[in-house]
Coordinates of C-alpha atoms and ligand atoms in Angstrom, one line a residue:
M1 CA 15.6 -19.1 4.6
T2 CA 14.1 -19.3 8.1
A3 CA 10.8 -21.2 8.6
F4 CA 7.7 -19.1 8.0
V5 CA 6.0 -17.6 11.0
N6 CA 3.0 -15.3 11.0
E7 CA 3.6 -11.6 11.5
P8 CA 2.8 -10.6 15.1
Y9 CA 0.1 -8.0 15.7
A10 CA 0.8 -4.7 17.4
D11 CA -1.1 -4.0 20.6
F12 CA -2.6 -0.5 20.4
A13 CA -3.5 -0.6 24.1
K14 CA 0.2 0.0 24.8
P15 CA 0.9 3.8 25.0
E16 CA 4.2 3.6 23.1
V17 CA 2.5 1.6 20.2
W18 CA -0.4 4.0 20.2
A19 CA 2.0 7.0 20.0
L20 CA 3.5 5.5 16.8
A21 CA 0.1 4.8 15.3
E22 CA -1.1 8.4 16.0
A23 CA 2.1 9.8 14.4
A24 CA 1.5 7.6 11.4
L25 CA -2.1 8.8 11.1
S26 CA -0.9 12.4 11.2
G27 CA 1.6 11.6 8.4
V28 CA -1.1 10.0 6.3
R29 CA -3.6 12.9 6.9
A30 CA -0.9 15.3 5.8
Q31 CA -0.9 13.5 2.4
F32 CA -4.8 13.6 2.0
G33 CA -6.0 14.9 -1.3
R34 CA -2.8 14.3 -3.2
D35 CA -2.9 13.3 -6.9
Y36 CA -1.6 9.9 -7.9
E37 CA -0.5 8.8 -11.4
L38 CA -1.1 5.6 -13.2
W39 CA 1.9 3.3 -13.8
I40 CA 1.7 1.6 -17.2
A41 CA 4.3 0.1 -19.5
G42 CA 7.1 1.2 -17.2
A43 CA 6.1 4.9 -17.0
A44 CA 3.8 7.2 -15.1
H45 CA 0.7 8.5 -16.9
R46 CA -1.8 11.3 -16.2
T47 CA -5.2 11.4 -17.9
G48 CA -6.8 14.3 -16.1
D49 CA -9.8 12.1 -15.5
L50 CA -9.7 11.8 -11.7
L51 CA -11.2 9.2 -9.4
T52 CA -11.7 10.6 -5.9
S53 CA -11.5 8.3 -2.8
L54 CA -13.1 9.4 0.4
N55 CA -12.7 8.6 4.1
P56 CA -15.9 6.6 4.9
S57 CA -15.7 7.8 8.6
H58 CA -15.7 11.4 7.4
P59 CA -16.9 11.6 3.8
A60 CA -16.0 15.2 3.4
E61 CA -12.3 14.2 3.6
V62 CA -10.7 13.4 0.3
V63 CA -8.0 10.7 0.8
G64 CA -6.6 10.7 -2.7
R65 CA -7.3 11.7 -6.3
H66 CA -6.3 9.2 -8.9
H67 CA -5.8 9.6 -12.7
K68 CA -8.0 7.0 -14.3
A69 CA -7.0 4.8 -17.2
N70 CA -8.9 4.8 -20.4
V71 CA -9.4 2.0 -22.9
E72 CA -6.2 2.8 -24.8
L73 CA -4.1 2.8 -21.7
A74 CA -5.6 -0.5 -20.5
N75 CA -4.8 -2.1 -23.8
R76 CA -1.2 -0.8 -23.5
A77 CA -0.9 -2.1 -20.0
I78 CA -1.7 -5.6 -20.9
E79 CA 0.2 -5.5 -24.2
D80 CA 3.4 -4.3 -22.5
A81 CA 3.0 -6.8 -19.7
H82 CA 2.7 -9.5 -22.3
A83 CA 5.8 -8.2 -24.2
Y84 CA 7.9 -8.1 -21.0
A85 CA 6.7 -11.4 -19.6
P86 CA 9.4 -13.6 -21.3
T87 CA 12.2 -11.3 -19.8
W88 CA 10.8 -11.3 -16.4
G89 CA 10.0 -15.1 -16.6
Q90 CA 13.6 -15.8 -17.2
T91 CA 14.9 -14.2 -14.0
S92 CA 15.9 -16.8 -11.4
P93 CA 13.3 -17.8 -8.8
A94 CA 16.0 -16.8 -6.2
E95 CA 16.1 -13.2 -7.5
R96 CA 12.3 -12.9 -7.5
V97 CA 12.1 -14.4 -4.0
E98 CA 14.6 -11.8 -2.7
M99 CA 12.4 -9.0 -4.1
A100 CA 9.3 -10.5 -2.4
L101 CA 11.1 -10.7 0.9
R102 CA 12.3 -7.1 0.5
A103 CA 8.7 -6.1 -0.2
A104 CA 7.7 -7.8 3.1
A105 CA 10.4 -5.9 5.0
L106 CA 9.3 -2.6 3.4
I107 CA 5.6 -3.1 4.4
R108 CA 6.8 -4.1 7.9
E109 CA 8.8 -0.9 8.2
R110 CA 5.8 1.1 7.1
K111 CA 3.3 -0.9 9.0
F112 CA 1.6 1.8 11.0
E113 CA 1.5 4.0 8.0
F114 CA -0.3 1.2 6.0
D115 CA -2.6 0.7 9.0
A116 CA -3.5 4.4 8.9
W117 CA -4.3 4.2 5.2
L118 CA -6.6 1.3 5.8
V119 CA -8.2 3.1 8.8
T120 CA -8.9 6.2 6.6
E121 CA -9.6 4.8 3.2
A122 CA -11.3 1.5 4.0
G123 CA -12.9 2.4 7.4
K124 CA -11.0 -0.4 9.2
T125 CA -10.5 -0.1 12.9
W126 CA -6.9 -0.2 14.0
P127 CA -6.9 -3.9 15.0
E128 CA -8.7 -4.9 11.8
A129 CA -6.2 -2.8 9.8
E130 CA -3.3 -4.4 11.6
A131 CA -4.6 -7.9 10.8
D132 CA -4.9 -6.9 7.1
V133 CA -1.4 -5.4 6.9
S134 CA 0.1 -8.3 8.8
E135 CA -1.6 -10.7 6.4
A136 CA 0.0 -8.8 3.4
I137 CA 3.4 -9.3 5.0
D138 CA 2.6 -13.0 5.5
F139 CA 1.7 -13.5 1.9
C140 CA 5.0 -12.1 0.7
E141 CA 7.0 -14.2 3.2
Y142 CA 5.0 -17.4 2.6
Y143 CA 4.8 -17.3 -1.2
A144 CA 8.6 -16.5 -1.4
R145 CA 9.2 -19.8 0.5
Q146 CA 6.7 -21.7 -1.6
M147 CA 8.4 -20.5 -4.8
M148 CA 11.7 -22.0 -3.6
R149 CA 9.8 -25.3 -3.2
Y150 CA 8.5 -25.2 -6.7
A151 CA 11.9 -24.2 -8.0
E152 CA 13.2 -27.6 -6.8
P153 CA 10.4 -30.1 -7.2
P154 CA 10.8 -33.6 -5.8
P155 CA 12.3 -36.1 -8.2
L156 CA 10.1 -38.0 -10.6
V157 CA 10.2 -41.7 -11.3
Q158 CA 13.4 -42.3 -13.3
L159 CA 12.8 -44.8 -16.2
P160 CA 15.8 -46.9 -17.1
G161 CA 18.0 -45.2 -19.7
E162 CA 16.2 -41.8 -19.2
R163 CA 16.5 -38.6 -17.2
D164 CA 13.0 -37.5 -16.2
D165 CA 12.3 -34.0 -14.9
L166 CA 9.4 -31.7 -14.1
V167 CA 9.9 -27.9 -14.1
Y168 CA 7.4 -25.2 -13.3
L169 CA 7.1 -22.3 -15.7
P170 CA 5.3 -19.0 -15.3
L171 CA 2.1 -18.4 -17.4
G172 CA 2.6 -14.9 -18.8
A173 CA 0.7 -11.7 -18.2
G174 CA -2.1 -11.7 -15.7
V175 CA -4.8 -9.3 -14.5
M176 CA -5.2 -8.8 -10.8
I177 CA -8.7 -7.7 -9.7
P178 CA -8.9 -7.5 -5.9
P179 CA -11.8 -6.2 -3.8
W180 CA -11.8 -3.2 -1.4
N181 CA -12.5 -5.2 1.8
F182 CA -9.0 -6.5 2.2
P183 CA -7.5 -3.7 0.2
L184 CA -3.9 -4.6 1.1
A185 CA -3.8 -8.3 2.0
I186 CA -5.7 -9.6 -1.0
L187 CA -4.1 -7.2 -3.4
V188 CA -0.6 -8.1 -2.2
G189 CA -1.4 -11.8 -2.0
M190 CA -2.5 -12.3 -5.5
T191 CA 0.0 -9.9 -7.0
M192 CA 3.0 -11.3 -5.1
A193 CA 2.1 -14.9 -5.9
A194 CA 1.9 -14.1 -9.6
L195 CA 5.1 -12.0 -9.6
V196 CA 7.2 -14.4 -7.6
A197 CA 6.2 -17.2 -9.9
G198 CA 7.6 -15.2 -12.8
N199 CA 4.5 -13.6 -14.3
T200 CA 3.9 -10.0 -15.2
V201 CA 0.8 -8.4 -13.8
V202 CA -1.6 -5.6 -14.5
I203 CA -3.3 -4.5 -11.2
K204 CA -6.8 -3.1 -11.4
P205 CA -7.6 -2.2 -7.8
S206 CA -11.1 -1.4 -6.5
S207 CA -12.2 2.2 -7.0
E208 CA -13.0 2.4 -3.3
T209 CA -9.4 1.9 -2.2
P210 CA -7.0 3.1 -4.9
T211 CA -4.7 5.0 -2.6
I212 CA -3.7 1.8 -0.7
A213 CA -2.9 0.2 -4.1
A214 CA -0.8 3.3 -5.1
K215 CA 1.1 2.9 -1.8
F216 CA 1.7 -0.8 -2.6
A217 CA 3.0 0.2 -6.0
E218 CA 5.6 2.3 -4.2
V219 CA 6.7 -0.8 -2.3
L220 CA 7.0 -2.8 -5.5
H221 CA 9.3 -0.2 -7.0
A222 CA 11.4 0.1 -3.8
A223 CA 11.7 -3.7 -3.5
G224 CA 13.4 -3.8 -6.9
F225 CA 10.6 -5.2 -9.1
P226 CA 11.4 -4.0 -12.6
P227 CA 9.3 -1.1 -13.9
R228 CA 7.6 -3.2 -16.6
S229 CA 6.9 -6.3 -14.4
F230 CA 3.8 -4.6 -13.0
A231 CA 1.3 -2.0 -14.1
L232 CA -1.2 0.0 -11.9
C233 CA -4.3 0.5 -14.0
I234 CA -6.8 2.3 -11.9
G235 CA -10.2 2.8 -13.5
S236 CA -13.8 1.7 -13.6
G237 CA -14.3 -2.1 -13.5
A238 CA -16.9 -1.9 -16.3
V239 CA -14.6 0.1 -18.7
V240 CA -11.0 -0.9 -17.9
G241 CA -11.8 -4.3 -16.3
D242 CA -13.6 -5.6 -19.4
V243 CA -10.8 -4.5 -21.7
L244 CA -8.2 -6.3 -19.5
V245 CA -10.2 -9.5 -19.1
E246 CA -11.1 -9.7 -22.8
H247 CA -7.7 -8.9 -24.3
P248 CA -6.2 -11.9 -26.2
K249 CA -2.8 -11.4 -24.6
T250 CA -4.2 -11.8 -21.1
R251 CA -3.1 -15.3 -20.0
F252 CA -4.8 -15.4 -16.6
V253 CA -7.2 -13.4 -14.4
S254 CA -7.0 -13.4 -10.6
F255 CA -10.3 -12.1 -9.2
T256 CA -11.7 -11.7 -5.7
G257 CA -15.0 -10.0 -5.3
S258 CA -18.7 -10.5 -5.7
R259 CA -20.4 -13.5 -7.3
E260 CA -22.0 -11.3 -9.9
V261 CA -18.8 -9.8 -11.2
G262 CA -16.9 -13.0 -10.8
L263 CA -19.3 -15.0 -13.0
R264 CA -19.2 -12.2 -15.6
I265 CA -15.4 -12.3 -15.7
N266 CA -15.4 -16.1 -15.9
E267 CA -17.8 -15.9 -18.9
L268 CA -15.9 -13.1 -20.7
A269 CA -12.5 -14.8 -20.2
A270 CA -13.8 -18.1 -21.5
R271 CA -14.6 -16.6 -24.9
H272 CA -11.9 -17.1 -27.5
R273 CA -10.7 -13.9 -29.2
P274 CA -8.8 -13.6 -32.5
G275 CA -5.0 -13.9 -31.8
Q276 CA -5.5 -15.7 -28.5
I277 CA -3.5 -19.0 -28.3
W278 CA -4.5 -20.3 -24.9
I279 CA -7.5 -20.9 -22.6
K280 CA -7.3 -18.2 -20.0
R281 CA -7.0 -19.3 -16.5
V282 CA -9.5 -17.7 -14.1
V283 CA -9.2 -17.8 -10.3
A284 CA -12.4 -16.3 -9.0
E285 CA -12.9 -16.1 -5.2
M286 CA -16.4 -14.8 -4.5
G287 CA -19.0 -14.2 -1.8
G288 CA -20.2 -16.1 1.2
K289 CA -23.3 -16.7 3.4
D290 CA -21.4 -18.1 6.3
A291 CA -23.1 -19.9 9.2
I292 CA -22.2 -20.6 12.7
I293 CA -24.0 -23.6 14.3
V294 CA -24.4 -23.4 18.1
D295 CA -25.1 -26.9 19.4
R296 CA -27.0 -27.6 22.6
E297 CA -23.7 -28.8 24.1
A298 CA -21.8 -25.6 23.2
D299 CA -20.0 -23.3 25.6
L300 CA -22.6 -20.6 25.2
D301 CA -20.4 -17.6 26.3
S302 CA -17.7 -18.5 23.9
A303 CA -20.3 -19.1 21.1
V304 CA -21.9 -15.7 21.7
A305 CA -18.5 -14.0 21.6
G306 CA -17.5 -15.9 18.4
V307 CA -20.8 -15.1 16.6
A308 CA -20.6 -11.4 17.6
Q309 CA -17.0 -11.0 16.5
S310 CA -17.5 -12.9 13.2
A311 CA -20.8 -11.1 12.4
F312 CA -19.8 -7.5 13.3
G313 CA -16.0 -7.3 13.0
F314 CA -15.2 -4.8 10.2
Q315 CA -18.9 -4.1 10.0
G316 CA -19.7 -7.6 8.6
Q317 CA -17.8 -6.7 5.4
K318 CA -15.8 -9.9 5.2
C319 CA -16.4 -12.7 2.8
S320 CA -16.0 -14.9 5.9
A321 CA -18.3 -12.9 8.1
C322 CA -21.0 -14.9 10.0
S323 CA -24.3 -13.8 8.5
R324 CA -26.4 -16.8 9.8
A325 CA -26.4 -18.1 13.4
I326 CA -28.2 -21.5 13.5
V327 CA -29.0 -22.3 17.1
D328 CA -30.1 -25.6 18.6
D329 CA -33.7 -25.5 20.0
P330 CA -32.9 -26.1 23.7
I331 CA -30.5 -23.2 24.0
Y332 CA -32.0 -20.8 21.4
D333 CA -33.6 -18.4 23.9
E334 CA -30.7 -18.2 26.2
F335 CA -28.3 -17.7 23.3
L336 CA -30.4 -14.9 21.9
D337 CA -30.6 -13.1 25.2
K338 CA -26.9 -13.3 25.7
L339 CA -26.2 -12.2 22.1
Q340 CA -28.6 -9.2 22.5
S341 CA -26.8 -7.9 25.5
R342 CA -23.4 -8.4 23.9
V343 CA -24.4 -6.6 20.7
A344 CA -25.9 -3.7 22.8
G345 CA -22.3 -3.1 24.1
L346 CA -20.7 -2.8 20.7
T347 CA -19.5 0.7 19.9
V348 CA -19.9 2.3 16.5
G349 CA -18.2 5.4 15.2
P350 CA -15.1 6.8 13.4
S351 CA -12.6 4.0 12.8
E352 CA -9.6 6.1 13.9
D353 CA -11.0 6.2 17.4
L354 CA -9.7 3.1 19.3
R355 CA -12.8 3.0 21.4
N356 CA -15.0 2.0 18.5
F357 CA -15.4 -1.7 17.8
M358 CA -17.2 -0.9 14.5
G359 CA -16.3 1.8 11.9
P360 CA -18.4 2.8 8.9
V361 CA -19.4 0.7 5.9
I362 CA -17.5 1.5 2.8
S363 CA -19.8 3.9 1.0
E364 CA -23.2 5.5 0.9
G365 CA -24.3 3.1 -1.7
A366 CA -23.3 0.1 0.5
R367 CA -25.2 1.7 3.4
R368 CA -28.3 2.1 1.3
N369 CA -28.2 -1.5 0.1
I370 CA -27.7 -2.8 3.7
L371 CA -30.5 -0.7 5.0
N372 CA -32.7 -2.1 2.2
Y373 CA -31.9 -5.6 3.4
I374 CA -32.7 -4.6 7.0
E375 CA -36.2 -3.5 5.7
I376 CA -36.6 -6.9 3.9
G377 CA -35.5 -8.6 7.1
R378 CA -38.2 -6.8 9.1
G379 CA -40.7 -8.8 7.0
E380 CA -38.8 -12.0 7.4
G381 CA -38.1 -12.1 11.1
R382 CA -38.0 -10.0 14.3
V383 CA -35.3 -7.3 14.7
V384 CA -33.9 -7.9 18.2
A385 CA -30.9 -5.5 18.0
G386 CA -30.0 -2.5 15.9
G387 CA -32.1 -2.0 12.7
G388 CA -30.9 1.2 11.3
A389 CA -28.2 3.9 10.8
A390 CA -26.0 4.9 13.7
P391 CA -25.3 8.6 14.4
G392 CA -22.4 10.5 12.9
D393 CA -21.5 12.0 9.5
G394 CA -19.8 8.7 8.3
Y395 CA -21.5 5.7 6.8
F396 CA -22.4 4.2 10.2
L397 CA -24.8 1.4 10.8
Q398 CA -26.0 -0.3 14.0
P399 CA -25.1 -4.0 14.4
T400 CA -28.3 -5.7 13.6
V401 CA -29.7 -9.0 14.6
I402 CA -32.9 -10.4 13.1
A403 CA -34.2 -13.5 14.8
G404 CA -36.7 -16.2 13.8
V405 CA -35.6 -16.2 10.2
D406 CA -36.7 -19.0 7.9
S407 CA -34.2 -20.8 5.7
K408 CA -36.0 -19.7 2.5
A409 CA -35.9 -16.0 3.6
R410 CA -33.8 -13.6 1.4
I411 CA -31.7 -12.5 4.4
F412 CA -30.9 -16.2 5.0
Q413 CA -29.8 -16.8 1.4
E414 CA -28.4 -13.6 -0.1
E415 CA -25.0 -12.1 0.8
I416 CA -25.7 -8.7 2.5
F417 CA -22.1 -7.7 3.2
G418 CA -22.8 -5.6 6.2
P419 CA -23.5 -5.9 9.9
V420 CA -26.7 -7.9 9.7
L421 CA -27.1 -11.3 11.3
A422 CA -30.0 -13.7 10.8
V423 CA -30.7 -16.1 13.7
T424 CA -32.6 -19.3 13.0
R425 CA -33.8 -22.1 15.3
A426 CA -32.8 -25.7 14.5
R427 CA -34.6 -28.8 15.8
D428 CA -31.3 -30.6 16.4
F429 CA -27.8 -30.9 15.0
S430 CA -28.9 -32.8 11.9
H431 CA -31.4 -30.1 11.1
A432 CA -28.7 -27.4 11.8
L433 CA -26.4 -29.0 9.3
E434 CA -29.1 -29.2 6.8
L435 CA -29.9 -25.5 7.2
A436 CA -26.2 -24.5 7.2
N437 CA -25.6 -26.3 3.9
D438 CA -28.8 -25.0 2.3
T439 CA -27.1 -22.2 0.4
E440 CA -25.4 -21.8 -2.9
Y441 CA -22.3 -20.5 -1.2
G442 CA -19.7 -22.6 0.7
L443 CA -17.0 -20.4 2.1
T444 CA -16.6 -20.5 5.9
G445 CA -18.6 -22.0 8.7
A446 CA -18.1 -22.8 12.4
V447 CA -19.6 -25.2 14.9
Y448 CA -19.6 -24.7 18.7
S449 CA -20.1 -27.9 20.6
R450 CA -18.3 -29.8 23.4
N451 CA -19.6 -33.2 22.0
P452 CA -16.8 -35.0 20.1
E453 CA -19.4 -36.9 18.0
T454 CA -21.0 -33.6 16.9
I455 CA -17.6 -32.2 16.0
H456 CA -16.8 -35.4 14.0
R457 CA -20.0 -35.0 12.0
A458 CA -19.3 -31.4 11.3
R459 CA -15.9 -32.3 9.9
K460 CA -17.6 -34.7 7.5
E461 CA -20.9 -33.0 6.7
F462 CA -20.5 -29.2 6.8
F463 CA -19.7 -28.4 3.2
V464 CA -17.5 -25.3 3.3
G465 CA -14.0 -24.5 2.2
N466 CA -12.9 -23.3 5.6
L467 CA -14.5 -25.0 8.6
Y468 CA -13.8 -23.7 12.2
L469 CA -14.6 -25.7 15.3
N470 CA -15.2 -24.0 18.6
R471 CA -13.9 -20.7 17.3
K472 CA -15.0 -17.8 15.2
C473 CA -15.3 -18.2 11.4
T474 CA -13.2 -15.1 10.4
G475 CA -9.5 -14.4 10.7
A476 CA -7.9 -17.0 8.4
M477 CA -4.1 -17.0 9.0
V478 CA -1.6 -17.5 6.1
G479 CA 0.0 -20.9 6.2
A480 CA -2.4 -22.3 8.9
H481 CA -5.8 -21.8 7.2
P482 CA -5.5 -21.9 3.4
F483 CA -8.5 -19.9 2.2
G484 CA -11.1 -20.4 -0.5
G485 CA -14.6 -21.7 -0.8
F486 CA -16.9 -24.2 -2.5
H487 CA -19.9 -23.7 -4.8
M488 CA -20.6 -20.1 -5.7
S489 CA -17.9 -18.9 -3.2
G490 CA -15.4 -19.6 -6.0
T491 CA -12.7 -21.7 -7.4
D492 CA -11.3 -22.8 -4.0
S493 CA -7.8 -21.6 -4.8
K494 CA -6.7 -21.8 -1.2
A495 CA -4.8 -18.5 -0.8
G496 CA -2.1 -18.7 1.8
G497 CA -1.8 -22.5 1.3
P498 CA 0.9 -24.7 -0.2
D499 CA -1.0 -25.3 -3.5
Y500 CA -1.8 -21.6 -4.3
L501 CA 1.2 -20.9 -6.5
L502 CA 0.1 -23.6 -8.9
Q503 CA -2.6 -21.2 -10.1
F504 CA 0.2 -19.1 -11.5
L505 CA 2.5 -21.9 -12.9
Q506 CA 2.4 -24.5 -15.7
A507 CA 4.4 -27.7 -15.3
K508 CA 6.6 -29.0 -18.1
A509 CA 7.8 -32.6 -18.1
I510 CA 11.1 -33.4 -19.8
A511 CA 12.3 -36.9 -20.7
E512 CA 15.9 -37.2 -22.0
K513 CA 17.2 -40.5 -23.4
L514 CA 20.6 -41.1 -22.0
Ligands
LIG601 P1 -16.9 -6.4 -6.6 O1 -17.2 -7.6 -7.3 O2 -17.9 -5.3 -6.7 O3 -15.5 -5.8 -7.1 C1 -14.4 -6.6 -7.0 C2 -13.4 -6.0 -8.0 O4 -13.9 -6.2 -9.3 C3 -13.1 -4.5 -7.9 O5 -11.8 -4.3 -8.1 C4 -14.0 -3.9 -9.0 O6 -13.5 -2.7 -9.4 C5 -13.8 -5.0 -10.1 N1 -14.8 -5.0 -11.1 C6 -16.1 -4.6 -11.1 N2 -16.7 -4.8 -12.3 C7 -15.8 -5.3 -13.1 C8 -15.8 -5.8 -14.4 N3 -16.9 -5.7 -15.2 N4 -14.6 -6.3 -14.9 C9 -13.5 -6.4 -14.2 N5 -13.5 -6.0 -12.9 C10 -14.6 -5.5 -12.4 O7 -16.7 -6.8 -5.1 P2 -16.3 -5.8 -3.9 O8 -17.5 -5.0 -3.5 O9 -15.0 -5.1 -4.2 O10 -15.9 -6.9 -2.7 C11 -16.9 -7.5 -1.9 C12 -17.2 -8.9 -2.4 O11 -15.9 -9.6 -2.4 C13 -18.1 -9.7 -1.5 O12 -19.0 -10.4 -2.3 C14 -17.1 -10.6 -0.8 O13 -17.7 -11.8 -0.2 C15 -16.1 -10.9 -1.8 N6 -14.9 -11.4 -1.2 C16 -14.5 -12.7 -1.4 C17 -13.3 -13.1 -0.8 C18 -12.9 -14.6 -1.0 O14 -11.8 -14.9 -0.7 N7 -13.8 -15.4 -1.4 C19 -12.5 -12.3 -0.1 C20 -12.9 -10.9 0.0 C21 -14.1 -10.5 -0.6

């Protein structure tokens, strides 16, 4: 196998690339409103109870209609995944790796089509969609290579008169619960890691982005994954999700989403049920309240650009998004002025239009929640940019900056998950670090400074799972930035890193007397 390299991004400014993207968008639009079946226990199912997914840029457009699983089908999904797990687990790693690489090739072939699904179902702009789809390809390629490594672990100490081995075995049947905000990358990442390691999976996608999940199921079929190695179990988190998490045959749960749901899943999974013969393993990657510190010795222009990109890219709906800018006293006013003018130039509107830097937020409910936080923010600081809805029939919001926010304020502490940035003044770098670490989360963070001593302190004292220095705090790349956070940001599983597959494997030590 060749060495892993990240998938290059398409440049939509090139007319020939844009022509392909537009053609893909027309193809996707032609499929709008289609019905999609469930895939459970190696067969398609229809329940007649439909979940409708909408285009957040144009909510009158129905992207897809999906048959929803009920309790009985959810039980069947996990029971069949459990029954098939030993068969799938006995396939050779090389066979599974080949399927993962085929999946990567298929997504690559359909890249603009996948981009277009992300633009229309998740409200991603083209460049954001392209990054998401490229990351999905990277996960397939990277975990395939990692599996080959675990298939041939380094030799153990050999005791005299013995042969001592370590082998990595799959766990069994797992439940995949991804969020809507990286509807392809996170879905593909967790699913491919589990499958390539030899586990069977039941995928329960977010109700906001079920069509993207259905398209990925097409890829799994075409890549040769056997019909019973995976199930697509679309349905409400509260109904289907609880059944899957609680089932005694569920061996592990891979969750990415909010703190509230993650903690609940962790608690439900911990409870032993009759017939259950293991402790369920839970990977829960959760929210963030990510800060960028701008030190007095920072390159101000690059700090302003990094903060604006991290806070407002994909409308602030990334777990890694910057929602707090902590700015050193001597440069605070200048930073705020420059940030204000930069934010004033950000364009908002339908995500399919290349001219827009920001598209819609995911739903009307999300928009209401974010507007509510903006109102709270008005009482906790001074709105210096944005502060409300943006025009259009989609769920558009203005990029909003609230300055002079105290560290105990709600908008400084709670994850808003929208285009809202709190700016806070720090007395000096020690104070800035204290403020940045004053949160129950610990996902990403960044520091802008040209002082090597300051950078050295940040490396040691900024307590986050992903620290970035003199660059934005979003855009983790598979292989280079293994991803996962501390504290309430989750279990720090480091997706896209060399240790990630261990979440889906159990090691068996064998000593043979010679
Ligand atoms: P969410 O918690 O609302 O939903 C996540 C998933 O859980 C969805 O598939 C949802 O249907 C499902 N779910 C909901 N209730 C459930 C239940 N009772 N049982 C089982 N499943 C249930 O989160 P979201 O709105 O989809 O995503 C946004 C959140 O995800 C933010 O908090 C963001 O920070 C976080 N996130 C974290 C990371 C990370 O790597 N740490 C990455 C992306 C997003």
